[in-house]
Coordinates of C-alpha atoms in Angstrom, one line a residue:
Chain A
X1 CA -88.2 12.5 139.8
X2 CA -89.3 14.8 136.8
X3 CA -87.3 18.0 136.2
X4 CA -87.6 20.8 137.3
X5 CA -87.7 22.7 133.9
X6 CA -90.1 22.8 131.0
X7 CA -88.6 22.8 127.6
X8 CA -91.5 25.0 126.0
X9 CA -90.1 24.6 122.4
X10 CA -89.6 21.4 120.7
X11 CA -85.4 20.3 120.5
X12 CA -84.9 20.2 117.0
X13 CA -81.1 19.5 116.9
X14 CA -79.9 15.9 117.8
X15 CA -79.8 14.5 121.3
X16 CA -76.5 14.2 123.4
X17 CA -76.8 12.0 126.3
X18 CA -74.7 12.7 129.1
X19 CA -74.7 11.2 132.8
X20 CA -75.8 12.9 136.3
X21 CA -73.8 11.1 139.3
X22 CA -74.1 8.9 136.9
X23 CA -77.5 8.3 135.9
X24 CA -78.2 8.2 131.9
X25 CA -79.7 12.0 131.2
X26 CA -80.6 13.3 127.7
X27 CA -79.7 16.9 126.8
X28 CA -79.7 18.6 122.9
X29 CA -77.0 20.1 121.3
X30 CA -76.1 23.4 121.5
X31 CA -78.5 23.6 125.8
X32 CA -76.9 24.4 129.0
X33 CA -75.3 21.6 131.5
X34 CA -78.0 24.0 133.5
X35 CA -80.7 23.3 131.7
X36 CA -80.1 19.9 130.5
X37 CA -79.7 18.7 134.4
X38 CA -82.8 20.9 135.7
X39 CA -85.1 19.4 132.7
X40 CA -84.4 15.9 134.3
X41 CA -84.0 16.6 137.6
X42 CA -84.7 19.1 140.9
X43 CA -81.2 20.5 141.7
X44 CA -78.3 21.0 139.8
X45 CA -75.9 20.8 143.3
X46 CA -75.6 20.8 147.3
X47 CA -74.4 24.8 148.6
X48 CA -70.7 24.6 150.1
X49 CA -71.8 25.5 153.5
X50 CA -75.1 24.0 154.5
X51 CA -77.6 21.1 153.1
X52 CA -79.8 23.0 151.2
X53 CA -79.9 22.0 147.3
X54 CA -79.6 24.8 144.8
X55 CA -80.7 25.1 141.1
X56 CA -79.0 28.1 140.4
X57 CA -80.8 31.6 140.4
X58 CA -79.4 34.4 138.5
X59 CA -79.4 32.3 135.4
X60 CA -77.2 34.9 133.6
X61 CA -73.3 34.0 134.8
X62 CA -73.7 36.5 137.7
X63 CA -74.9 34.6 141.1
X64 CA -72.0 31.8 140.9
X65 CA -75.0 29.6 142.9
X66 CA -74.8 26.9 139.6
X67 CA -71.5 25.4 139.7
X68 CA -71.1 21.8 139.5
X69 CA -68.1 19.3 139.6
X70 CA -67.9 16.9 136.7
X71 CA -66.6 13.9 136.8
X72 CA -63.1 15.0 135.9
X73 CA -62.5 17.0 138.4
X74 CA -63.4 19.8 137.0
X75 CA -66.0 22.2 137.9
X76 CA -68.3 24.5 135.2
X77 CA -71.0 26.8 136.0
X78 CA -74.1 25.1 134.4
X79 CA -75.9 28.1 133.1
X80 CA -72.1 29.0 130.1
X81 CA -71.8 25.8 129.7
X82 CA -72.9 24.1 127.1
X83 CA -73.1 20.0 127.3
X84 CA -71.5 17.5 125.2
X85 CA -71.9 13.9 124.2
X86 CA -71.0 12.0 127.1
X87 CA -70.2 14.7 129.7
X88 CA -70.3 13.2 133.3
X89 CA -71.9 16.1 135.7
X90 CA -71.7 15.9 139.4
X91 CA -74.5 17.6 141.6
X92 CA -71.7 17.3 144.9
X93 CA -67.8 17.3 145.2
X94 CA -66.6 13.9 143.6
X95 CA -65.0 11.5 145.9
X96 CA -61.6 12.5 147.8
X97 CA -62.6 16.5 147.4
X98 CA -64.5 18.0 150.0
X99 CA -67.4 20.4 148.5
X100 CA -65.9 23.3 149.5
X101 CA -62.8 22.3 147.9
Chain B
X1 CA -54.9 62.5 105.9
X2 CA -54.4 63.4 109.7
X3 CA -57.5 61.8 110.8
X4 CA -56.8 58.8 108.7
X5 CA -53.7 58.4 110.7
X6 CA -55.5 58.8 114.2
X7 CA -58.2 56.5 113.3
X8 CA -55.3 53.5 112.2
X9 CA -54.0 53.7 115.5
X10 CA -56.5 54.4 117.8
X11 CA -57.3 51.0 119.5
X12 CA -60.8 51.6 121.6
X13 CA -61.9 48.0 123.4
X14 CA -65.7 47.4 124.0
X15 CA -66.8 45.3 127.1
X16 CA -70.5 44.1 126.4
X17 CA -72.5 43.5 123.3
X18 CA -75.4 44.2 124.5
X19 CA -77.5 47.4 122.1
X20 CA -75.4 50.0 124.4
X21 CA -71.9 48.0 123.1
X22 CA -72.7 46.8 119.7
X23 CA -74.4 50.9 118.8
X24 CA -71.2 52.0 119.8
X25 CA -69.1 49.8 118.3
X26 CA -71.4 50.3 114.7
X27 CA -70.5 54.4 115.2
X28 CA -66.7 53.3 115.6
X29 CA -66.9 51.0 112.6
X30 CA -68.6 53.9 110.5
X31 CA -65.5 56.4 110.7
X32 CA -63.2 53.8 110.4
X33 CA -62.0 53.1 113.8
X34 CA -62.3 48.6 114.4
X35 CA -63.4 48.1 118.0
X36 CA -62.4 45.2 120.1
X37 CA -65.6 43.6 121.5
X38 CA -65.9 41.9 125.0
X39 CA -68.5 39.5 125.2
X40 CA -69.4 37.0 128.1
X41 CA -71.9 36.0 126.0
X42 CA -71.9 32.8 123.4
X43 CA -73.2 35.0 121.3
X44 CA -74.5 39.1 120.8
X45 CA -77.9 40.8 122.4
X46 CA -76.9 41.1 125.9
X47 CA -80.0 40.0 128.5
X48 CA -82.4 41.8 126.4
X49 CA -81.8 41.3 122.9
X50 CA -79.6 37.5 123.9
X51 CA -80.2 35.1 121.4
X52 CA -82.0 31.7 121.0
X53 CA -79.1 29.4 121.0
X54 CA -78.5 28.1 117.3
X55 CA -81.0 25.3 116.6
X56 CA -83.6 26.1 118.3
X57 CA -86.6 27.5 116.5
X58 CA -87.8 29.5 118.9
X59 CA -91.0 31.8 117.7
X60 CA -89.5 35.0 117.9
X61 CA -92.5 37.2 117.4
X62 CA -94.4 35.3 119.7
X63 CA -91.7 35.8 122.3
X64 CA -90.7 39.1 121.6
X65 CA -93.9 40.9 120.6
X66 CA -94.1 44.5 120.1
X67 CA -90.1 43.9 120.9
X68 CA -89.4 42.7 118.0
X69 CA -88.6 45.7 115.8
X70 CA -85.6 46.4 118.1
X71 CA -84.9 42.5 118.2
X72 CA -84.5 42.4 114.4
X73 CA -82.7 46.1 114.0
X74 CA -80.2 44.6 116.8
X75 CA -78.9 41.4 115.3
X76 CA -78.9 43.3 111.6
X77 CA -77.0 45.6 113.2
X78 CA -74.2 43.3 114.3
X79 CA -74.2 40.7 111.2
X80 CA -73.0 44.2 109.0
X81 CA -70.6 45.1 111.7
X82 CA -68.9 41.4 112.0
X83 CA -66.4 42.1 109.6
X84 CA -65.4 45.4 111.1
X85 CA -64.8 44.7 114.6
X86 CA -63.0 41.7 116.4
X87 CA -65.8 40.7 118.5
X88 CA -64.4 38.1 121.3
X89 CA -67.6 35.9 122.9
X90 CA -67.0 34.1 125.5
X91 CA -64.7 36.3 127.0
X92 CA -64.9 37.8 130.5
X93 CA -62.9 41.1 131.1
X94 CA -62.0 40.1 134.7
X95 CA -59.9 43.2 135.3
X96 CA -58.6 46.5 134.5
X97 CA -54.9 48.2 134.7
X98 CA -53.8 51.2 133.2
X99 CA -54.6 51.3 129.9
X100 CA -54.8 47.4 130.0
X101 CA -58.0 44.9 129.9
X102 CA -57.6 41.7 131.6
X103 CA -59.6 39.0 130.0
X104 CA -59.6 35.7 130.3
X105 CA -61.5 32.9 127.7
X106 CA -61.8 29.6 128.8
X107 CA -58.4 29.0 130.2
X108 CA -56.9 31.3 127.9
X109 CA -56.0 34.8 128.6
X110 CA -55.2 38.2 127.7
X111 CA -54.1 41.0 127.8
X112 CA -55.5 44.3 125.3
X113 CA -53.6 47.4 125.5
X114 CA -56.5 50.2 124.7
X115 CA -56.6 53.7 123.9
X116 CA -59.8 54.5 125.0
X117 CA -62.4 52.0 127.0
X118 CA -66.0 51.6 126.8
X119 CA -67.6 49.6 129.6
X120 CA -71.3 48.9 128.6
X121 CA -72.1 46.2 131.2
X122 CA -75.9 46.3 131.7
X123 CA -76.8 45.1 134.9
X124 CA -78.5 42.0 137.2
X125 CA -81.6 42.0 138.8
X126 CA -82.0 43.5 141.7
X127 CA -83.6 41.5 144.4
X128 CA -83.3 41.2 148.6
X129 CA -83.4 38.1 150.5
X130 CA -87.2 36.9 150.7
X131 CA -87.7 33.7 153.2
X132 CA -87.0 30.7 150.8
X133 CA -84.7 32.5 148.6
X134 CA -82.3 29.6 148.0
X135 CA -85.3 27.3 147.3
X136 CA -84.5 25.6 144.1
X137 CA -87.5 26.8 141.6
X138 CA -87.2 30.4 142.7
X139 CA -85.6 32.1 140.4
X140 CA -84.5 36.1 139.4
X141 CA -87.1 37.5 137.0
X142 CA -84.4 38.4 134.2
X143 CA -83.1 35.5 134.8
X144 CA -86.2 33.1 133.7
X145 CA -86.6 35.7 130.8
X146 CA -82.9 34.8 129.8
X147 CA -83.8 31.1 129.7
X148 CA -86.5 31.5 127.6
X149 CA -84.9 33.8 124.7
X150 CA -82.0 31.2 125.2
X151 CA -82.9 27.8 125.3
X152 CA -86.9 28.3 124.9
X153 CA -87.1 27.0 128.6
X154 CA -89.8 28.0 131.6
X155 CA -88.8 27.9 134.4
X156 CA -91.5 25.3 135.6
X157 CA -95.5 25.0 134.6
X158 CA -97.1 27.2 137.3
X159 CA -94.9 30.2 138.0
X160 CA -95.3 33.4 140.7
X161 CA -93.9 36.2 139.2
X162 CA -93.2 39.1 142.1
X163 CA -91.9 41.7 143.5
X164 CA -91.5 45.7 141.9
X165 CA -90.4 45.6 138.1
X166 CA -92.1 46.3 135.1
X167 CA -90.8 43.7 133.8
X168 CA -92.9 40.9 135.7
X169 CA -96.0 41.7 133.7
X170 CA -93.9 41.4 130.1
X171 CA -92.1 38.2 131.6
X172 CA -95.5 36.4 132.1
X173 CA -96.7 38.3 129.0
X174 CA -93.5 36.3 127.4
X175 CA -94.4 33.0 129.8
X176 CA -98.5 32.9 129.1
X177 CA -97.5 32.5 125.7
X178 CA -95.1 30.1 125.8
X179 CA -97.1 28.1 127.6
X180 CA -96.9 28.2 131.3
X181 CA -99.9 29.3 134.0
X182 CA -99.2 32.0 135.5
X183 CA -100.4 31.2 139.2
X184 CA -100.3 35.1 139.7
X185 CA -98.3 38.3 139.6
X186 CA -97.4 40.0 143.8
X187 CA -96.4 43.4 142.6
X188 CA -94.9 44.9 145.9
X189 CA -95.7 49.1 144.7
X190 CA -99.2 50.0 145.6
X191 CA -101.1 50.9 142.6
X192 CA -101.0 54.6 144.1
X193 CA -97.5 54.7 143.7
X194 CA -97.9 54.2 139.6
X195 CA -100.5 57.5 139.5
X196 CA -98.6 59.2 141.1
X197 CA -95.0 59.1 138.7
X198 CA -97.9 59.0 136.1
X199 CA -95.6 62.4 134.8
X200 CA -92.3 61.1 134.9
X201 CA -93.6 57.6 133.4
X202 CA -95.3 60.2 130.1
X203 CA -91.8 61.1 129.3
X204 CA -91.9 58.1 126.9
X205 CA -95.8 57.4 126.6
X206 CA -95.2 54.3 123.8
X207 CA -93.0 52.8 126.4
X208 CA -96.4 53.7 129.2
X209 CA -98.5 52.5 126.9
X210 CA -97.3 49.2 125.7
X211 CA -96.4 48.4 129.5
X212 CA -100.0 48.9 130.7
X213 CA -101.5 47.3 127.5
X214 CA -99.6 44.0 128.7
X215 CA -101.2 44.1 132.6
X216 CA -105.1 45.0 130.5
X217 CA -104.2 41.2 128.5
X218 CA -102.9 39.8 131.0
X219 CA -106.5 40.7 134.0
X220 CA -108.0 39.8 130.6
X221 CA -106.7 36.6 130.6
X222 CA -108.0 36.5 134.4
X223 CA -104.5 36.4 136.1
X224 CA -104.7 37.2 139.5
X225 CA -103.0 40.8 139.7
X226 CA -102.5 41.4 143.3
X227 CA -100.9 45.1 144.1
X228 CA -99.1 46.4 147.4
X229 CA -98.0 43.3 148.2
X230 CA -95.4 42.2 151.2
X231 CA -93.5 39.2 150.2
X232 CA -93.3 37.0 153.9
X233 CA -91.7 33.5 152.4
X234 CA -91.8 31.0 149.1
X235 CA -92.4 27.8 150.4
X236 CA -91.4 24.0 150.4
X237 CA -89.8 20.7 150.9
X238 CA -87.2 20.4 148.1
X239 CA -87.9 22.9 146.3
X240 CA -90.1 26.2 146.4
X241 CA -94.2 25.1 146.7
X242 CA -96.0 28.1 147.4
X243 CA -96.0 32.0 148.2
X244 CA -97.0 33.7 151.1
X245 CA -98.1 36.8 151.7
X246 CA -100.5 39.1 152.5
X247 CA -102.1 41.4 150.6
X248 CA -102.3 45.1 150.8
X249 CA -104.6 45.2 153.8
X250 CA -103.1 43.4 155.7
X251 CA -104.8 39.6 155.1
X252 CA -102.3 36.5 154.6
X253 CA -102.4 34.3 151.4
X254 CA -101.1 31.6 149.7
X255 CA -101.0 30.7 146.3
X256 CA -99.3 27.4 145.3
X257 CA -96.3 27.4 143.0
X258 CA -93.5 25.2 141.2
X259 CA -91.3 28.7 140.2
X260 CA -90.8 31.6 141.2
X261 CA -89.6 34.1 139.3
X262 CA -88.7 37.1 141.1
X263 CA -87.2 41.0 140.6
X264 CA -86.8 45.1 141.9
X265 CA -85.8 46.2 138.7
X266 CA -82.3 45.8 138.0
X267 CA -78.4 46.4 139.2
X268 CA -75.8 48.0 137.3
X269 CA -72.7 46.3 136.9
X270 CA -70.6 48.5 138.5
X271 CA -67.5 46.3 138.8
X272 CA -65.4 46.9 136.1
X273 CA -66.0 50.8 136.0
X274 CA -65.1 51.1 139.9
X275 CA -61.3 48.6 138.9
X276 CA -61.1 51.7 136.0
X277 CA -61.0 54.7 138.1
X278 CA -64.2 55.6 137.9
X279 CA -66.0 57.2 140.6
X280 CA -69.1 55.7 142.1
X281 CA -71.6 58.5 142.9
X282 CA -74.9 57.8 145.7
X283 CA -77.8 57.9 142.9
X284 CA -81.4 58.8 146.1
X285 CA -84.0 57.7 143.2
X286 CA -82.4 54.1 142.4
X287 CA -80.3 53.4 146.0
X288 CA -77.7 52.7 144.6
X289 CA -74.7 53.5 143.7
X290 CA -73.7 54.8 139.6
X291 CA -70.4 55.7 137.4
X292 CA -69.7 59.5 137.6
X293 CA -70.2 60.5 133.9
X294 CA -71.3 63.8 131.6
X295 CA -73.8 63.4 129.9
X296 CA -72.3 61.4 126.8
X297 CA -70.5 58.9 129.5
X298 CA -67.3 60.2 129.7
X299 CA -65.6 59.3 133.2
X300 CA -62.4 60.9 132.6
X301 CA -59.1 58.7 131.7
X302 CA -60.2 57.6 128.9
X303 CA -62.8 55.6 130.6
X304 CA -66.3 55.7 128.9
X305 CA -69.4 54.2 130.4
X306 CA -72.6 53.2 128.8
X307 CA -76.3 51.2 128.9
X308 CA -77.4 49.9 132.3
X309 CA -74.6 49.2 133.8
X310 CA -73.5 53.3 133.5
X311 CA -77.4 54.6 134.1
X312 CA -80.4 52.3 134.3
X313 CA -82.5 53.9 131.2
X314 CA -83.5 50.0 129.4
X315 CA -82.6 49.1 126.0
X316 CA -83.6 51.9 124.1
X317 CA -81.4 54.4 126.3
X318 CA -78.8 51.9 126.2
X319 CA -77.9 52.2 122.0
X320 CA -78.6 55.9 122.6
X321 CA -76.1 56.0 125.1
X322 CA -73.2 53.7 123.4
X323 CA -73.6 56.3 120.2
X324 CA -73.1 59.0 122.7
X325 CA -69.8 57.6 123.9
X326 CA -68.4 56.5 121.0
X327 CA -68.6 60.1 120.0
X328 CA -67.0 61.2 123.0
X329 CA -64.7 59.0 122.1
X330 CA -64.3 60.1 118.6
X331 CA -64.7 63.9 119.8
X332 CA -61.4 63.1 122.4
X333 CA -58.8 61.4 119.5
X334 CA -59.9 64.4 117.5
X335 CA -61.2 62.5 114.7
X336 CA -64.8 64.3 113.2
X337 CA -67.6 63.2 113.8
X338 CA -70.3 62.2 111.4
X339 CA -73.9 61.2 110.9
X340 CA -74.7 61.2 113.7
X341 CA -77.4 64.2 115.8
X342 CA -76.0 64.8 119.0
X343 CA -78.3 67.2 120.5
X344 CA -81.6 64.6 119.5
X345 CA -79.6 61.5 120.5
X346 CA -79.1 64.0 124.2
X347 CA -82.3 64.4 123.9
X348 CA -83.8 61.2 123.9
X349 CA -81.5 59.8 126.6
X350 CA -82.9 62.6 128.8
X351 CA -86.3 61.7 127.9
X352 CA -85.7 57.9 128.7
X353 CA -84.0 58.8 132.1
X354 CA -87.2 60.4 133.2
X355 CA -89.1 57.7 132.4
X356 CA -86.8 55.1 134.1
X357 CA -86.8 57.7 137.1
X358 CA -90.4 57.6 137.1
X359 CA -90.6 53.9 136.9
X360 CA -88.1 53.3 139.9
X361 CA -91.1 55.2 142.3
X362 CA -93.9 53.6 140.3
X363 CA -92.3 50.1 141.0
X364 CA -89.9 50.9 143.7
X365 CA -87.9 49.2 146.1
X366 CA -89.4 47.8 149.2
X367 CA -86.5 48.9 151.7
X368 CA -88.4 48.8 154.6
X369 CA -89.0 45.0 154.2
X370 CA -85.5 44.8 155.0
X371 CA -85.9 46.4 158.0
X372 CA -88.8 44.1 159.1
X373 CA -86.3 40.8 157.9
X374 CA -86.8 37.6 160.4
X375 CA -83.1 37.1 161.8
X376 CA -83.1 33.4 160.7
X377 CA -83.5 34.9 156.5
X378 CA -80.4 34.4 154.8
X379 CA -79.3 37.4 153.4
X380 CA -75.8 35.8 152.0
X381 CA -76.0 32.6 149.4
X382 CA -72.6 32.4 149.1
X383 CA -71.5 32.2 152.5
X384 CA -75.2 31.1 153.5
X385 CA -75.1 34.6 156.0
X386 CA -78.2 35.4 157.8
X387 CA -80.2 38.7 158.6
X388 CA -79.4 37.8 162.1
X389 CA -75.7 37.4 161.6
X390 CA -75.4 40.5 160.6
X391 CA -77.6 42.8 163.1
X392 CA -75.3 40.9 166.1
X393 CA -72.7 42.1 164.8
X394 CA -73.4 45.8 163.8
X395 CA -75.0 45.9 167.3
X396 CA -72.0 45.2 169.0
X397 CA -69.7 46.8 171.2
X398 CA -67.3 49.0 168.1
X399 CA -69.8 47.0 165.6
X400 CA -69.0 47.7 162.0
X401 CA -70.6 50.6 160.5
X402 CA -69.2 50.5 157.4
X403 CA -70.5 47.9 154.8
X404 CA -66.6 46.3 153.4
X405 CA -66.5 46.4 157.7
X406 CA -69.2 44.3 157.9
X407 CA -68.2 41.9 155.4
X408 CA -64.5 41.4 156.4
X409 CA -66.1 40.6 160.1
X410 CA -68.8 38.1 158.9
X411 CA -68.0 37.5 155.4
X412 CA -71.6 38.7 153.9
X413 CA -70.5 39.7 150.7
X414 CA -67.2 37.5 150.0
X415 CA -68.8 35.0 148.3
X416 CA -68.3 33.7 144.7
X417 CA -71.0 36.6 143.5
X418 CA -68.8 39.7 144.9
X419 CA -72.2 40.9 146.8
X420 CA -73.8 41.1 143.6
X421 CA -77.4 39.3 145.0
X422 CA -76.3 40.8 149.1
X423 CA -74.8 43.9 149.0
X424 CA -77.5 46.8 148.8
X425 CA -79.3 44.5 151.7
X426 CA -76.3 44.3 153.9
X427 CA -76.1 48.2 153.4
X428 CA -79.9 48.6 154.0
X429 CA -79.6 46.4 156.7
X430 CA -76.7 48.0 158.6
X431 CA -77.8 51.9 158.0
X432 CA -81.3 51.0 159.1
X433 CA -79.9 49.4 162.7
X434 CA -77.8 52.0 163.1
X435 CA -80.4 54.7 162.0
X436 CA -78.3 56.4 159.6
X437 CA -78.6 57.1 155.5
X438 CA -78.1 55.2 153.7
X439 CA -74.8 56.4 151.7
X440 CA -73.0 56.9 154.8
X441 CA -72.6 52.7 155.1
X442 CA -70.8 52.9 151.6
X443 CA -70.6 50.5 149.1
X444 CA -68.8 46.5 148.7
X445 CA -65.4 47.6 146.8
X446 CA -64.7 45.2 143.9
X447 CA -62.1 43.7 143.8
X448 CA -60.1 42.2 141.0
X449 CA -61.4 39.4 139.6
X450 CA -64.9 40.5 138.7
X451 CA -66.2 36.7 138.0
X452 CA -64.1 33.8 139.8
X453 CA -61.8 32.7 137.2
X454 CA -59.9 29.4 136.6
X455 CA -56.9 28.5 139.3
X456 CA -54.8 28.0 136.1
X457 CA -55.1 30.3 132.7
X458 CA -52.9 29.7 130.0
X459 CA -51.2 33.1 128.9
X460 CA -51.9 33.7 124.5
X461 CA -48.1 32.6 125.1
X462 CA -48.5 29.6 125.5
X463 CA -46.8 30.3 128.8
X464 CA -48.5 28.9 131.7
X465 CA -49.8 31.2 134.9
X466 CA -51.3 31.3 138.0
X467 CA -54.2 33.4 138.0
X468 CA -56.3 33.6 141.2
X469 CA -58.0 31.0 142.5
X470 CA -61.3 30.2 141.4
X471 CA -62.4 29.0 144.8
X472 CA -60.5 31.3 147.1
X473 CA -62.7 34.8 146.9
X474 CA -61.3 38.0 146.5
X475 CA -61.4 39.4 150.6

């Protein structure tokens, strides 16, 4: 699947590797989780109260429609959180959690 | 000597590090007052002067065009202030109690005692629901620009810019300069409305000329521009693939795309002013509730407002209102103000606000479109509440006639965004369904925290305190 977001400026910093639902994705130091995931995927997450995929909306920390789970069971707002090497992002709730939690 | 003593003891907190907040901090610093500046961003600039992330070779001249000098001046001013303010990036100010401002950074909470509080909280995009607006690939207009400015990224390859805003043309120009294909610009306001607003728009002839210049340049590059359209739907399977609209003669058109940026002007972030006890008043031109302040941003109770979070006026007006608010603080604490030509600043603000009121008429909020929204269109994207559910609730016997009641019954506005993106629509729907004026249905009240904060935050003293649960949105 091609990404949704396009990097218009060639990233110069060192690449970092993150996992998105277990699959490896290359991102760049300083990028947001939102950019890293959407450069490789169509969407960020599933809506809590439906089957819709969501890919964020306001891109400035106001709409809260880009929250994703991390494998350590924490949740982050993808548009304002910076990627780190080895970060493991889940587009759905981790096992044992309900996505409405 | 008395002046110096007072300066040493006044504690000023500023929320926001865009043009208004930093201009205020600059005036205060020039008078020996080191303000504490709370910024949700990683770097100063707000949304308008958002800096590229570290290590990104973004060509600022290409991106900012005629705005380059303003962008550079802003960041030079901030750099010059660095040692003279207490700048706290990535910090959310989530509540105000009396003379205390509550903040959280990562999982660390803090409380800032202040003598004066300047709220320069800025604004978000004003949006209205359109069928398909929750599809991946549909973003706010301001958000599309922020992604480009901070990350050098485009929301897609082939973009439709739509809604009603002068920023449609600027954003399209920026996206085109960075390599995107502009599928179309769909402006919901008829061109005639722009001509009708010309008198007020001439209050800032340079800004007007710049805007017309963008429009002309895009036309010259054969970007399809339609005025007076009605947006019918954003459509696609797993993401947006096309925009369906009716042109001004009512004929239906479909344009293919893989990204949509839309917005209808801006919506001030009035949550913190409200929590700080500032009265909000209804503004009939903007059809929104704005903080009640005097000409310098003074709201009473040692609270001051500046920038687009107070009265919509754009970046240049924001900087001047920031200076005026800082001067008002100095006045109120009997510190003599030097080096600011206040008469000139007030004239400038009046002029730019008149221009912005002209813009509100040239780029209207199409309230009547909300009346015609299909029942199955989602209004509240957090909780998944449709226009039909809201109408059914409003029409029921003893149904709500006020938006906070509507929220309690339907959950519309109760989600994580706290009604930032559905509140205006919920109010318009209520007023239209009942046939009463918009101001009569009120506005969604703010509850702290103004944005979700972690379940457990650590106080600066290291003790563990349970704060509000991020997932249990305030009712």
